[in-house]
Every structure is written in C-alpha cells, then in structure tokens.
Short mmCIF file of C-alpha atoms in Angstrom, two decimals:
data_model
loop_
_atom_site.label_atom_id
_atom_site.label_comp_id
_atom_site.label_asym_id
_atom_site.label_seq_id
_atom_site.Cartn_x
_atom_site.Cartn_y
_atom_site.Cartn_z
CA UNK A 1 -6.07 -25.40 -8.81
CA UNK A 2 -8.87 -22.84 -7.60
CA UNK A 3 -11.16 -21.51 -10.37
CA UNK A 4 -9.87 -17.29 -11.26
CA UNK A 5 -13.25 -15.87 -10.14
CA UNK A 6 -13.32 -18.01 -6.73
CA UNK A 7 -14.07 -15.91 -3.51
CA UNK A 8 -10.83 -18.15 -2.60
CA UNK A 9 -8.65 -17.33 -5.36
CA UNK A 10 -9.37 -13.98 -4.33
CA UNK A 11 -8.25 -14.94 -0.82
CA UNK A 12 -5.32 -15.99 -1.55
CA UNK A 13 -4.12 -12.65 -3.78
CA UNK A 14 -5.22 -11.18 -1.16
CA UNK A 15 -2.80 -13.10 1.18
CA UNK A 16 -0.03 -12.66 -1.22
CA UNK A 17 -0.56 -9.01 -1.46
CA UNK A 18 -0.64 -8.64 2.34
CA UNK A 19 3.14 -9.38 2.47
CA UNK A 20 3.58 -5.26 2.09
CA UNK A 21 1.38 -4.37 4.89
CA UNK A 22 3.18 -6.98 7.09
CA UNK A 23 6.61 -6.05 6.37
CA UNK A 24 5.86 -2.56 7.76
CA UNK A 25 3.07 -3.16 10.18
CA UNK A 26 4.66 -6.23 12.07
CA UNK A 27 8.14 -4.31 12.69
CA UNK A 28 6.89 -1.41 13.69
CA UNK A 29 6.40 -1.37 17.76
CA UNK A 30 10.33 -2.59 17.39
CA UNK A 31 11.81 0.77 15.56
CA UNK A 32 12.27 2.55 18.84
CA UNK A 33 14.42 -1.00 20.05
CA UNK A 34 15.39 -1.31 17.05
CA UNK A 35 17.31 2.66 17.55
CA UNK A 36 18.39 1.73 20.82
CA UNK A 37 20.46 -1.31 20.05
CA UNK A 38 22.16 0.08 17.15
CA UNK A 39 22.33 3.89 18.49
CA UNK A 40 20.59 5.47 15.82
CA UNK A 41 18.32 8.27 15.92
CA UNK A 42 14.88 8.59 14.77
CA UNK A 43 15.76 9.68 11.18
CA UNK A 44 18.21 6.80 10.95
CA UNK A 45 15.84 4.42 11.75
CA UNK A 46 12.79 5.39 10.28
CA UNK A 47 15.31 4.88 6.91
CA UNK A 48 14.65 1.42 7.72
CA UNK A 49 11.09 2.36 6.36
CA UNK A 50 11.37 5.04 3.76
CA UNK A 51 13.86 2.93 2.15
CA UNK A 52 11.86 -0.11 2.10
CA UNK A 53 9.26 1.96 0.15
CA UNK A 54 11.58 3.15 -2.50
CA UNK A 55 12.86 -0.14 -3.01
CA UNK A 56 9.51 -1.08 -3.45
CA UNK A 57 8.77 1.54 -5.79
CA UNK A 58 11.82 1.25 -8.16
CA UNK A 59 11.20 -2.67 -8.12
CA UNK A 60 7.68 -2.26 -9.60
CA UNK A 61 9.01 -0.54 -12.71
CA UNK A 62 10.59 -3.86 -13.48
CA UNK A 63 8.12 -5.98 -11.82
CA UNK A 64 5.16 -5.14 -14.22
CA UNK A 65 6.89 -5.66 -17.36
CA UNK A 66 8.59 -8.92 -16.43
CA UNK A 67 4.78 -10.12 -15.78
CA UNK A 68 3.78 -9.02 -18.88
CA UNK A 69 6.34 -11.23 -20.64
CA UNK A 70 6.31 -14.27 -18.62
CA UNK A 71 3.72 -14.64 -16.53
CA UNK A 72 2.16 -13.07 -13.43
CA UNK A 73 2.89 -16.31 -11.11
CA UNK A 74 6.86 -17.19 -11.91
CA UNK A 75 7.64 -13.46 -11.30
CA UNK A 76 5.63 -13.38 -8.15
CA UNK A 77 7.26 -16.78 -6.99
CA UNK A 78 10.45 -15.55 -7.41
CA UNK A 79 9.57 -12.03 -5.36
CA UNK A 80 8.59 -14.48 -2.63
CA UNK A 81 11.50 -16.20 -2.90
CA UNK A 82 13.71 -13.16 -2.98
CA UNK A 83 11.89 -11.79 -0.03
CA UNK A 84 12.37 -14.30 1.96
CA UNK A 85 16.73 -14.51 1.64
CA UNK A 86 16.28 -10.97 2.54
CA UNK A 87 14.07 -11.11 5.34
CA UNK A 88 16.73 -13.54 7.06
CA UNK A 89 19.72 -10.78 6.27
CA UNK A 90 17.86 -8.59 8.30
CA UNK A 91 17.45 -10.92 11.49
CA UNK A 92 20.96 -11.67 11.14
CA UNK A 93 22.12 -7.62 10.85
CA UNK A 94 24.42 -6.19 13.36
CA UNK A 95 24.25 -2.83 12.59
CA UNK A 96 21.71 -0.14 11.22
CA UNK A 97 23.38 0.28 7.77
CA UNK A 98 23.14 -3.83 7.27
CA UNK A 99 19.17 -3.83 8.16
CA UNK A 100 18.68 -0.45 5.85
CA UNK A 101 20.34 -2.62 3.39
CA UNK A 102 18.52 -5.93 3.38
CA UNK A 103 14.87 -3.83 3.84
CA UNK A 104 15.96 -2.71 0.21
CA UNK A 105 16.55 -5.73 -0.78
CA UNK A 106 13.51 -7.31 0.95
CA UNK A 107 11.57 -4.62 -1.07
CA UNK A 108 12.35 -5.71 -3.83
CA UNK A 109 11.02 -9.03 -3.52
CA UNK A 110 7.66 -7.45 -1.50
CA UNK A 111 6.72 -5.86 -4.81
CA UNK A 112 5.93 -8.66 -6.89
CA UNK A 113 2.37 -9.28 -4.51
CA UNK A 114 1.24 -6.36 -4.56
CA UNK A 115 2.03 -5.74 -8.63
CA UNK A 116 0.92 -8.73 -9.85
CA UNK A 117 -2.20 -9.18 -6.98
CA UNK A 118 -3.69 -5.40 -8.99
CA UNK A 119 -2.81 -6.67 -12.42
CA UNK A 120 -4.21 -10.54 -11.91
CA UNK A 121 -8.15 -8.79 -10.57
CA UNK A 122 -7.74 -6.96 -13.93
CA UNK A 123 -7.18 -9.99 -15.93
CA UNK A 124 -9.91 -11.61 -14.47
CA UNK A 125 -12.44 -8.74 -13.87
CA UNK A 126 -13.95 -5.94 -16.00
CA UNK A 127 -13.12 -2.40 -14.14
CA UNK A 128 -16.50 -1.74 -12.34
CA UNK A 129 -16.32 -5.36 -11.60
CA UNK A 130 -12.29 -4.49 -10.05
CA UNK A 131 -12.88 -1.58 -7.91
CA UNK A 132 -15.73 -4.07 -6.02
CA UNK A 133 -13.22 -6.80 -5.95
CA UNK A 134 -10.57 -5.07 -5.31
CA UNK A 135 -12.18 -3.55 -1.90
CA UNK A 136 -13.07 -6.96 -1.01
CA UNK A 137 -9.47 -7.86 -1.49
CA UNK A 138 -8.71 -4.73 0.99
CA UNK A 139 -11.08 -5.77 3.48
CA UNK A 140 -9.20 -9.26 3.92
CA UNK A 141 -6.07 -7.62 3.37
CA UNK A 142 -6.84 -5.61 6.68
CA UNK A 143 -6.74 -8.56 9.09
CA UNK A 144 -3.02 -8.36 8.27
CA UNK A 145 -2.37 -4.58 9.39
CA UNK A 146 -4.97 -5.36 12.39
CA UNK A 147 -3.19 -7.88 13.75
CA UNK A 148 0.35 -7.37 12.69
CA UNK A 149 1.15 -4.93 15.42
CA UNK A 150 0.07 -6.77 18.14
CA UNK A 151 2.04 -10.05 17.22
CA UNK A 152 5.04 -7.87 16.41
CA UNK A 153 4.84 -6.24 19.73
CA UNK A 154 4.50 -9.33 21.19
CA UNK A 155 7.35 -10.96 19.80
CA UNK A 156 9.75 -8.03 20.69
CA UNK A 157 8.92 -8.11 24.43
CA UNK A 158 9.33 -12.02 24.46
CA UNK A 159 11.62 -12.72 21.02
CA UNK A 160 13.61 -10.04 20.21
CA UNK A 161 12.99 -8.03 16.85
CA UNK A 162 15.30 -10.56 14.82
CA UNK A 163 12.40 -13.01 15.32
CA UNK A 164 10.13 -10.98 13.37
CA UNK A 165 12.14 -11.27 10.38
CA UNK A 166 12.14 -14.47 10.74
CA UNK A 167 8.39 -14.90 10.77
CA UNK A 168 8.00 -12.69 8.09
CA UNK A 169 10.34 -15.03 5.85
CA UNK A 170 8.71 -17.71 6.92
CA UNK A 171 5.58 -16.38 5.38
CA UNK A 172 7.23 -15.87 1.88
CA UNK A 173 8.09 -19.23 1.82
CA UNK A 174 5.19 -20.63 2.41
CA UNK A 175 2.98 -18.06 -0.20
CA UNK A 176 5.43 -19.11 -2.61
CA UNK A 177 4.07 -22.81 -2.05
CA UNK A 178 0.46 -21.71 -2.08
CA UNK A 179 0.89 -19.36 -5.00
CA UNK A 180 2.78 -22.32 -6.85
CA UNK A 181 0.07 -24.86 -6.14
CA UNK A 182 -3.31 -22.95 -5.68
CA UNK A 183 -3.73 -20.42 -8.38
CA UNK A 184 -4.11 -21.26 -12.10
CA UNK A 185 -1.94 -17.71 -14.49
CA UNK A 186 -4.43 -15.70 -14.81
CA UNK A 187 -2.87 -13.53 -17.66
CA UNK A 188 -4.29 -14.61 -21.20
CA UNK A 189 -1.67 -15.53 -23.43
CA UNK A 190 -2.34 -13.12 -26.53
CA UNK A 191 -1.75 -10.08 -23.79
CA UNK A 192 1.75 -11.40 -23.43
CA UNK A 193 4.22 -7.98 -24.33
CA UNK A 194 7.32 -8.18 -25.49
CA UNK A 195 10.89 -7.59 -23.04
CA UNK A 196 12.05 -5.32 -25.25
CA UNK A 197 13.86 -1.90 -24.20
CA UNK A 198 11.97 0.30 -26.79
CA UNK A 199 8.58 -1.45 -26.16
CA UNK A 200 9.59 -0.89 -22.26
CA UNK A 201 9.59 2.56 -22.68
CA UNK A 202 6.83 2.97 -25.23
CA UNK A 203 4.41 1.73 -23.06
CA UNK A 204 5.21 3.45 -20.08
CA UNK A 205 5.12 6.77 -22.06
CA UNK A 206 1.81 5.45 -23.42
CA UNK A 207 0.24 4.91 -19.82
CA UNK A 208 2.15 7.82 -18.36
CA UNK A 209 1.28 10.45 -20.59
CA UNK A 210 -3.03 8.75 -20.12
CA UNK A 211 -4.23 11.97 -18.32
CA UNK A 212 -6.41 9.66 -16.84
CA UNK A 213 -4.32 7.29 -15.13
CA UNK A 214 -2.24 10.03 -14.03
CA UNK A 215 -5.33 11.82 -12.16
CA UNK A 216 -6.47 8.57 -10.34
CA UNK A 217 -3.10 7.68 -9.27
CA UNK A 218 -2.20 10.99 -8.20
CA UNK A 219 -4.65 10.83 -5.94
CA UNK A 220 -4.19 7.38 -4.85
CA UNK A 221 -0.54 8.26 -3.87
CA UNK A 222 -1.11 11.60 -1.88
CA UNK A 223 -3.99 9.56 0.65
CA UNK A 224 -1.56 6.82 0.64
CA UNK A 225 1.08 9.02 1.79
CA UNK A 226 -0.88 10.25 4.32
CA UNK A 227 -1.65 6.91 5.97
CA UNK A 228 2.52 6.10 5.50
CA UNK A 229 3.08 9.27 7.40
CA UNK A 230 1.06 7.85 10.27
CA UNK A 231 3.10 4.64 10.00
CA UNK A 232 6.08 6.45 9.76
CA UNK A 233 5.43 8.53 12.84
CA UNK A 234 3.01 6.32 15.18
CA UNK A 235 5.39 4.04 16.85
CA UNK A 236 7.52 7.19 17.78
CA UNK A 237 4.56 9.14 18.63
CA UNK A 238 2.72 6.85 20.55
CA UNK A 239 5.60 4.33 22.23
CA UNK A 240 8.11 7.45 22.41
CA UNK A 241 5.99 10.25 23.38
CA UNK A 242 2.80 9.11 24.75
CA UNK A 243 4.11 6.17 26.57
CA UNK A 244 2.47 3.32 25.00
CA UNK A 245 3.75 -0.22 25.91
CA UNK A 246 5.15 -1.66 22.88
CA UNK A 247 2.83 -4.71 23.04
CA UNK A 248 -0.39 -2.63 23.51
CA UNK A 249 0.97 -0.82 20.24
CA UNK A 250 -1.23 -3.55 18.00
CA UNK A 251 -4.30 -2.82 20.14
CA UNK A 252 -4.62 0.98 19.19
CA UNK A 253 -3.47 0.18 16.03
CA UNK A 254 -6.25 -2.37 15.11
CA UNK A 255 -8.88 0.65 15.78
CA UNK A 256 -7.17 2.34 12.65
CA UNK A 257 -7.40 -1.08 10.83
CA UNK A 258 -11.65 -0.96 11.83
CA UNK A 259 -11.70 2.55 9.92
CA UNK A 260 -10.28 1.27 7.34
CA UNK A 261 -12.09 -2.29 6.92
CA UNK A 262 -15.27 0.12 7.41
CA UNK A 263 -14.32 2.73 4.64
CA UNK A 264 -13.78 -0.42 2.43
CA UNK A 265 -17.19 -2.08 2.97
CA UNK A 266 -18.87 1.48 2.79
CA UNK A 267 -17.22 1.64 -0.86
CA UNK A 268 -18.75 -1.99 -1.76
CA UNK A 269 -22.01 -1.34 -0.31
CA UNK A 270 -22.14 1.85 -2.08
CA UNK A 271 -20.89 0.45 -5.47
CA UNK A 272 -24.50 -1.15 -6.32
CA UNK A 273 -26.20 2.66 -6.49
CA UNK A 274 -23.41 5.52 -6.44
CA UNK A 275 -20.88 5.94 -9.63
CA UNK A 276 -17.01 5.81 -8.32
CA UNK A 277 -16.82 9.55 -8.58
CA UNK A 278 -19.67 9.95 -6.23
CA UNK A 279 -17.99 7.28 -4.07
CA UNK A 280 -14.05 9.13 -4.25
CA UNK A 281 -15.45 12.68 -3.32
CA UNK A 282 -17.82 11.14 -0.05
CA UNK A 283 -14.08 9.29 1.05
CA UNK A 284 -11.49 12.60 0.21
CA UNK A 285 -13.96 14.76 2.35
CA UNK A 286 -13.52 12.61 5.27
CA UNK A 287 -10.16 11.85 5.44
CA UNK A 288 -9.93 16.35 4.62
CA UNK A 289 -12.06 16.81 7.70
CA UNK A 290 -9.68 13.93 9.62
CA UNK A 291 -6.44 15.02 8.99
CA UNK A 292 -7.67 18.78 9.85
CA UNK A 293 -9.03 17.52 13.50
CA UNK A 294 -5.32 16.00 13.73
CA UNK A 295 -3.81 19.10 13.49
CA UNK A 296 -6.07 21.61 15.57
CA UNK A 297 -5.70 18.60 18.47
CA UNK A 298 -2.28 18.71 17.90
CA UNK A 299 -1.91 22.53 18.05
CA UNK A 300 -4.24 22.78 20.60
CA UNK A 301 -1.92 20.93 22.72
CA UNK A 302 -4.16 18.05 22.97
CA UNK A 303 -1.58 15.18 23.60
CA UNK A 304 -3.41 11.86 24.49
CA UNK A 305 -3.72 8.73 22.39
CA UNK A 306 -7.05 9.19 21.48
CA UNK A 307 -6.46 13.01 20.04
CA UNK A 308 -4.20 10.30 17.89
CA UNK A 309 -6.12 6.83 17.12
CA UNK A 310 -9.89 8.61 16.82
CA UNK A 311 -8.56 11.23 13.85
CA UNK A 312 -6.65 8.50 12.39
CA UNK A 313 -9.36 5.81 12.11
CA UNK A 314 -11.85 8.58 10.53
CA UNK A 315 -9.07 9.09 7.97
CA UNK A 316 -9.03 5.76 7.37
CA UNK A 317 -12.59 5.33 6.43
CA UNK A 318 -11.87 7.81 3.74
CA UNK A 319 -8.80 6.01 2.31
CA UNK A 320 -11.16 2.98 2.58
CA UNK A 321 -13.48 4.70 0.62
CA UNK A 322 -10.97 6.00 -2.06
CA UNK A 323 -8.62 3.47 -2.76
CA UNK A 324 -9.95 0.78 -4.19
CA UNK A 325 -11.52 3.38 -6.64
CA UNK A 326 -8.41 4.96 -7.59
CA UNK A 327 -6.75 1.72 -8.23
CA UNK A 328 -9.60 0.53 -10.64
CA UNK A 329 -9.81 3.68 -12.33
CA UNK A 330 -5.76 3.57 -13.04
CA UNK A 331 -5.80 0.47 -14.10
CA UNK A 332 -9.30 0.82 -16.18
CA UNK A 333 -8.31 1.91 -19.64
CA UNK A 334 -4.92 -1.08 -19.98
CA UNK A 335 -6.61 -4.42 -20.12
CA UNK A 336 -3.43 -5.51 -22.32
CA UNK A 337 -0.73 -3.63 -20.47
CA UNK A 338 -2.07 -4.01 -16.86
CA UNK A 339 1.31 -5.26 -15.34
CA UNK A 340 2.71 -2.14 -16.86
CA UNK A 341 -0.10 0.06 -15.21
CA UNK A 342 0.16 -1.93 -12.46
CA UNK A 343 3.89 -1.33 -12.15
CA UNK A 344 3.79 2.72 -13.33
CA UNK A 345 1.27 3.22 -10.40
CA UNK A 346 2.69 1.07 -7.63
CA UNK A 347 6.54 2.96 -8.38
CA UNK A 348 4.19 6.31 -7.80
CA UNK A 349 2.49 5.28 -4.99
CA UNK A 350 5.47 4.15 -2.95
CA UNK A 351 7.58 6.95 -4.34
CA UNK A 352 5.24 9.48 -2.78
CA UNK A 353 4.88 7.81 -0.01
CA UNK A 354 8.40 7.22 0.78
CA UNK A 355 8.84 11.16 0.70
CA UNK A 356 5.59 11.84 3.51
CA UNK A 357 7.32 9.24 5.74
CA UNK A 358 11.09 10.97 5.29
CA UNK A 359 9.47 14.11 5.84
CA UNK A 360 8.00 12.71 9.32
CA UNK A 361 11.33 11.41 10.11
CA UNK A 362 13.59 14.35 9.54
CA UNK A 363 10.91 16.90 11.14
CA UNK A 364 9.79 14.86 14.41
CA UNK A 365 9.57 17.33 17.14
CA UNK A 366 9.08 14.46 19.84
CA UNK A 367 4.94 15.53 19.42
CA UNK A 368 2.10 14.57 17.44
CA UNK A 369 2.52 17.91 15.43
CA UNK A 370 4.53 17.15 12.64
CA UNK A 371 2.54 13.80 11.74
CA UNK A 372 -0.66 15.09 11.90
CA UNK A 373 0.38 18.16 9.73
CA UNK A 374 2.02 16.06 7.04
CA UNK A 375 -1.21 13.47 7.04
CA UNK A 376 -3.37 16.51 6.85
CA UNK A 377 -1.77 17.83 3.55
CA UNK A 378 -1.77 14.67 1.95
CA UNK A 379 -5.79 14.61 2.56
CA UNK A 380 -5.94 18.20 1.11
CA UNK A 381 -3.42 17.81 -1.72
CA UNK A 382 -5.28 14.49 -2.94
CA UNK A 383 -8.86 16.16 -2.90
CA UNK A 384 -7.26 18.77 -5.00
CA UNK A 385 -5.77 16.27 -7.31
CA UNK A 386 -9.25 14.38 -7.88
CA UNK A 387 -10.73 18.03 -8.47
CA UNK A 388 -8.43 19.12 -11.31
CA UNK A 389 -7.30 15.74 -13.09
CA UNK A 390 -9.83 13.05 -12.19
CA UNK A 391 -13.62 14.84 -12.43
CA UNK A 392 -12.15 16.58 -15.84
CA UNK A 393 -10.95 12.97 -17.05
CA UNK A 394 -12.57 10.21 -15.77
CA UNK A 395 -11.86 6.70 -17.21
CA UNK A 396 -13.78 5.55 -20.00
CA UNK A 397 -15.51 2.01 -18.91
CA UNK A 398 -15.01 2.67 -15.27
CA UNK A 399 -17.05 6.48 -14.87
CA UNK A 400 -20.70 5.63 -16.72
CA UNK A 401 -20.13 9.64 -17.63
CA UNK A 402 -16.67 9.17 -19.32
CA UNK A 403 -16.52 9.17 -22.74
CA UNK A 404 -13.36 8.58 -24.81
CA UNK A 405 -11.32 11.18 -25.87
CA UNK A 406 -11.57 13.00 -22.36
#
C-alpha cells in the first residue's frame, strides 16, 4: 500500500477520478455515428450525454453518505464494478433508448471516483493544502480529456463505437484492482456517520443551508456548465458543421485540454502568494472575456474552427483557474461530513450541467451560435455568483480574511 500523502497516491485518485472525463470525452467524435445508426436526431442523442450527467448527479446524493458509513474504498470499488456491467450494456445496445439507458446506469457507477477522489484529498489534506492538491490532481486528470478524443476517434473509424465501451469497461475493471490493492482508506474512523434516514437529511440541510458552500459551488457548477455545453455541442459543431474528420476531433480537442492544464498550473503557481479569492476573480474574468469572444465570432458570422478551439481554450484557463478553488472552498468548512459535501456538490454540479448541455441540444441551429451563447452565460452567471455569495462569505480556514460567523 502507497503512503496517503504520496505524489502517487495522488496519481492514482487522480486516475480513478478520470473515469468521468473519459466516459464523455472518449465517446464523443462517435455521437454523430452514433445518430446515424440508430436514426436519431441531435436532441436524441445528445440524451445519451445529459442523461449520463443526471445519473451522475442523483447517484452522488447516495454516494457520499454510503462513504461516510463504510468507507471511501468499498463504495468506490463497487462504482467501478457497477460501471463496468454497464459500460458492456451499452456496446451491446441496439437501439438509442437501450444506450440512453445503460449511460444512466453507467453513471451511476462513474460517480463513486469522482465523490470519493474530492472527499479522500480532504481527509488527507487541510483546505489550503486541497485546493493545491486538488489542481495537481486536475492537471493529471487532463491527460485523460487530452487524449480521450483522439483514441475515441480513432477507434470509431477502425472499431466501431461499441469498442469504446468496451475499453472504457475495461478500465473500471482494472481501477477497481488498483484501487483494491494500492491505496490504504483514507477516512479516519471516528468521522464514520451514521446510515440513518434522519441523520441523511440532517446533514444535508446542515451543509445545504452553509451560505458558504452554497456560494463556492454555485459557482463551480455555472463554469462547469459552460465547459459541458462545449462538450455537449463540439462534436456537432465541429464534425457536423465545420467538417472535421472524426479522428482529427482529439487533435483540436487536446488544445482545449492545454488551456485547461495551463489555468490549473497558473492556480498552483499562484497559490504560494495570492489568497483563493484573488486567484477565483483573475480565472471568472477570463473565461467572461472568452465566452464573450465566442459569441461576437459567432454572430459575426465567423465560422472556422479556430473562431471555436482559440475562445474555448482561453475559457479553459479560467475554469483551470477556478475550479480547484471552488471545490476546496465547498468542501473547506466539513472535515467530518466531507463525503456528504462531497456528494451535495457533485449532485449540483452535474445537475447544472446536465441542463447547459440539454439546452445545447434542443436549441442547435446547425452553427456555433447557440453553444457559444450558452458557454458565455455560464461565464457571466458564475462571476455573478462569486460576487454576491462567495466575496460576502468566504470559508473560514480556506479565505485568510474569513472569519466565522460570515
């Protein structure tokens, strides 16, 4: 077993968590095949993603506690586990309503990593310590979104999209071996909570009612939503409209995957003399400015991949920037309940999230319009959050100007 505070224990969460990212990113240069075999239209397929997300979300609520009671690593084994079954309904699916299906259920084994990977850096670190560790973890957790694409369009020019499902189950398996035999529970005992259905509920009212958490997840979710409404959207908009290649997909996308790896070492580099609050303004105004450039591109008619990719990866370095902050900050003032946090926060993340990418769906114009408008409000309605909740009421422990009470 690694030591908790090893660079490679922190590898491996990352690894674990990274099974999100690849269960959207790897799939999605196949959603306009994927609509062609099974003669659905964009809405119908891009299901195949909203869905996944509130799966996701919903299985968090249940996720966290479950952690709390037994143990982050048997609940995150069995999420593996879980994952994987599904992962090999959807390669055997013969019709869109079958894969919509089995993404659910494949979400709701894809929650456990990213749950229990934000609750196990708060068992082991203190929150200023987190939000550093937990940008690391993002950094490493990029290779996956950087080179998802390209494998994924790869394997649907040579394989077929089935055999991406099967990879990705194949991965679940085998982080269910690593996670089994490589890291040591990092929960302490005495922060064990009960499984009870009042204690359930009183917590979450406790943690939901923290203005706090509520400002720095707030704005977490709305940036987030703006990157899942350029996942939602890119494969159509750049495949469909724009005439990428399917296997060139991954290249452009990796450019958005630099932004972000960049907006993530900015916020570590930055750590050692600026205050998180310092740090979350510097990424919101980028990713503002970003998603505005978007949209006067896209209503200036200006319809070539780069109008596309060189917003998107500036947008990125914001969300880079703002993330890992936001997740610290939420999860700052729960040391004993952090798989509850971790849970509340993750179910509001994806839930928002979920709605930017229907939104993308159901309002495609066959342009670059609607995506970049949707992103763009995201960037603005998360500045806005930050502004009214999270400057007012910082965390206590994680802003050096917080103060309890606030």
């Amino acid at each position: 077993m690694l030591a908790l505070t090893s660079i490679w224990t922190t590898i491996l969460l990352a690894a674990a968590v990274a099974l999100g990212p690849l269960a959207t990113d790897m799939y999605l240069p196949a959603l306009p095949q994927i609509g062609s075999d099974f003669g659905s239209g964009t809405s119908q397929v891009q299901l195949t993603l909203s869905l996944y997300m509130v799966g996701f979300a919903i299985a968090q609520l249940v996720v966290g506690p479950l952690a709390d009671r037994f143990g982050r690593k048997p609940i995150m084994i069995g999420g593996f586990v879980l994952f994987a079954l599904a992962s090999i309904g959807c390669a055997l699916a013969s019709n869109i309503e079958t894969l919509i299906l089995c993404r659910f259920l494949q979400a709701l084994g894809g929650s456990a990593g990213p749950v229990l990977g934000r609750a196990a850096i708060r068992d082991i670190y203190t929150p200023r310590e987190a939000a550093k560790i937990m940008a690391l973890l993002a950094s490493i957790m990029a290779l996956a979104p950087a080179v998802a694409p390209t494998i994924g369009g790869l394997m649907v020019a040579g394989l077929g999209w089935h055999s991406i499902f099967l990879a990705l189950g194949g991965y679940a398996l085998i982080m269910a071996v690593v996670v089994t035999f490589g890291i040591p529970e990092p929960m302490r005992p005495e922060y064990r909570q009960p499984l009870k259905l009042c204690s359930l509920l009183r917590n979450y009212r406790a943690i939901g009612t923290d203005i706090s958490f509520l400002g720095y997840t707030l704005t977490n979710a709305l940036i987030f939503s703006g990157l899942f409404a350029f996942l939602s959207g890119s494969s159509f908009v750049l495949i469909d409209f724009l005439e990428v290649p399917p296997q060139q997909f991954g290249l452009y996308f990796a450019g958005i995957v630099v932004g972000f790896v960049a907006g993530n070492l900015s916020a570590i580099r930055l750590g050692s003399r600026l205050v998180p609050d310092q740090i979350l303004i510097r990424g919101l105004v980028i990713a503002v400015a970003a998603g505005s450039l978007m949209v006067a591109l896209a209503l200036a008619e200006v319809f070539s991949v780069w109008a596309v990719i060189l917003p998107q990866a500036l947008f990125m370095v914001g969300t880079g920037m703002v993330l890992p902050q936001t997740m610290a900050g939420a999860m700052a003032n729960f040391p004993r309940m952090a798989g509850y946090a971790s849970s509340l926060f993750g179910f509001a993340q994806m839930a928002v999230a979920a709605g930017a990418g229907m939104l993308v769906g159901y309002l495609h114009d066959g342009t670059s319009l609607v995506m970049a408008t949707v992103i763009a409000i995201c960037a603005v309605c998360s500045l806005s959050s930050y502004l009214l909740l999270v400057q007012r009421h910082p965390a206590p422990g994680f802003e050096p100007h917080a103060v309890s009470g606030q």
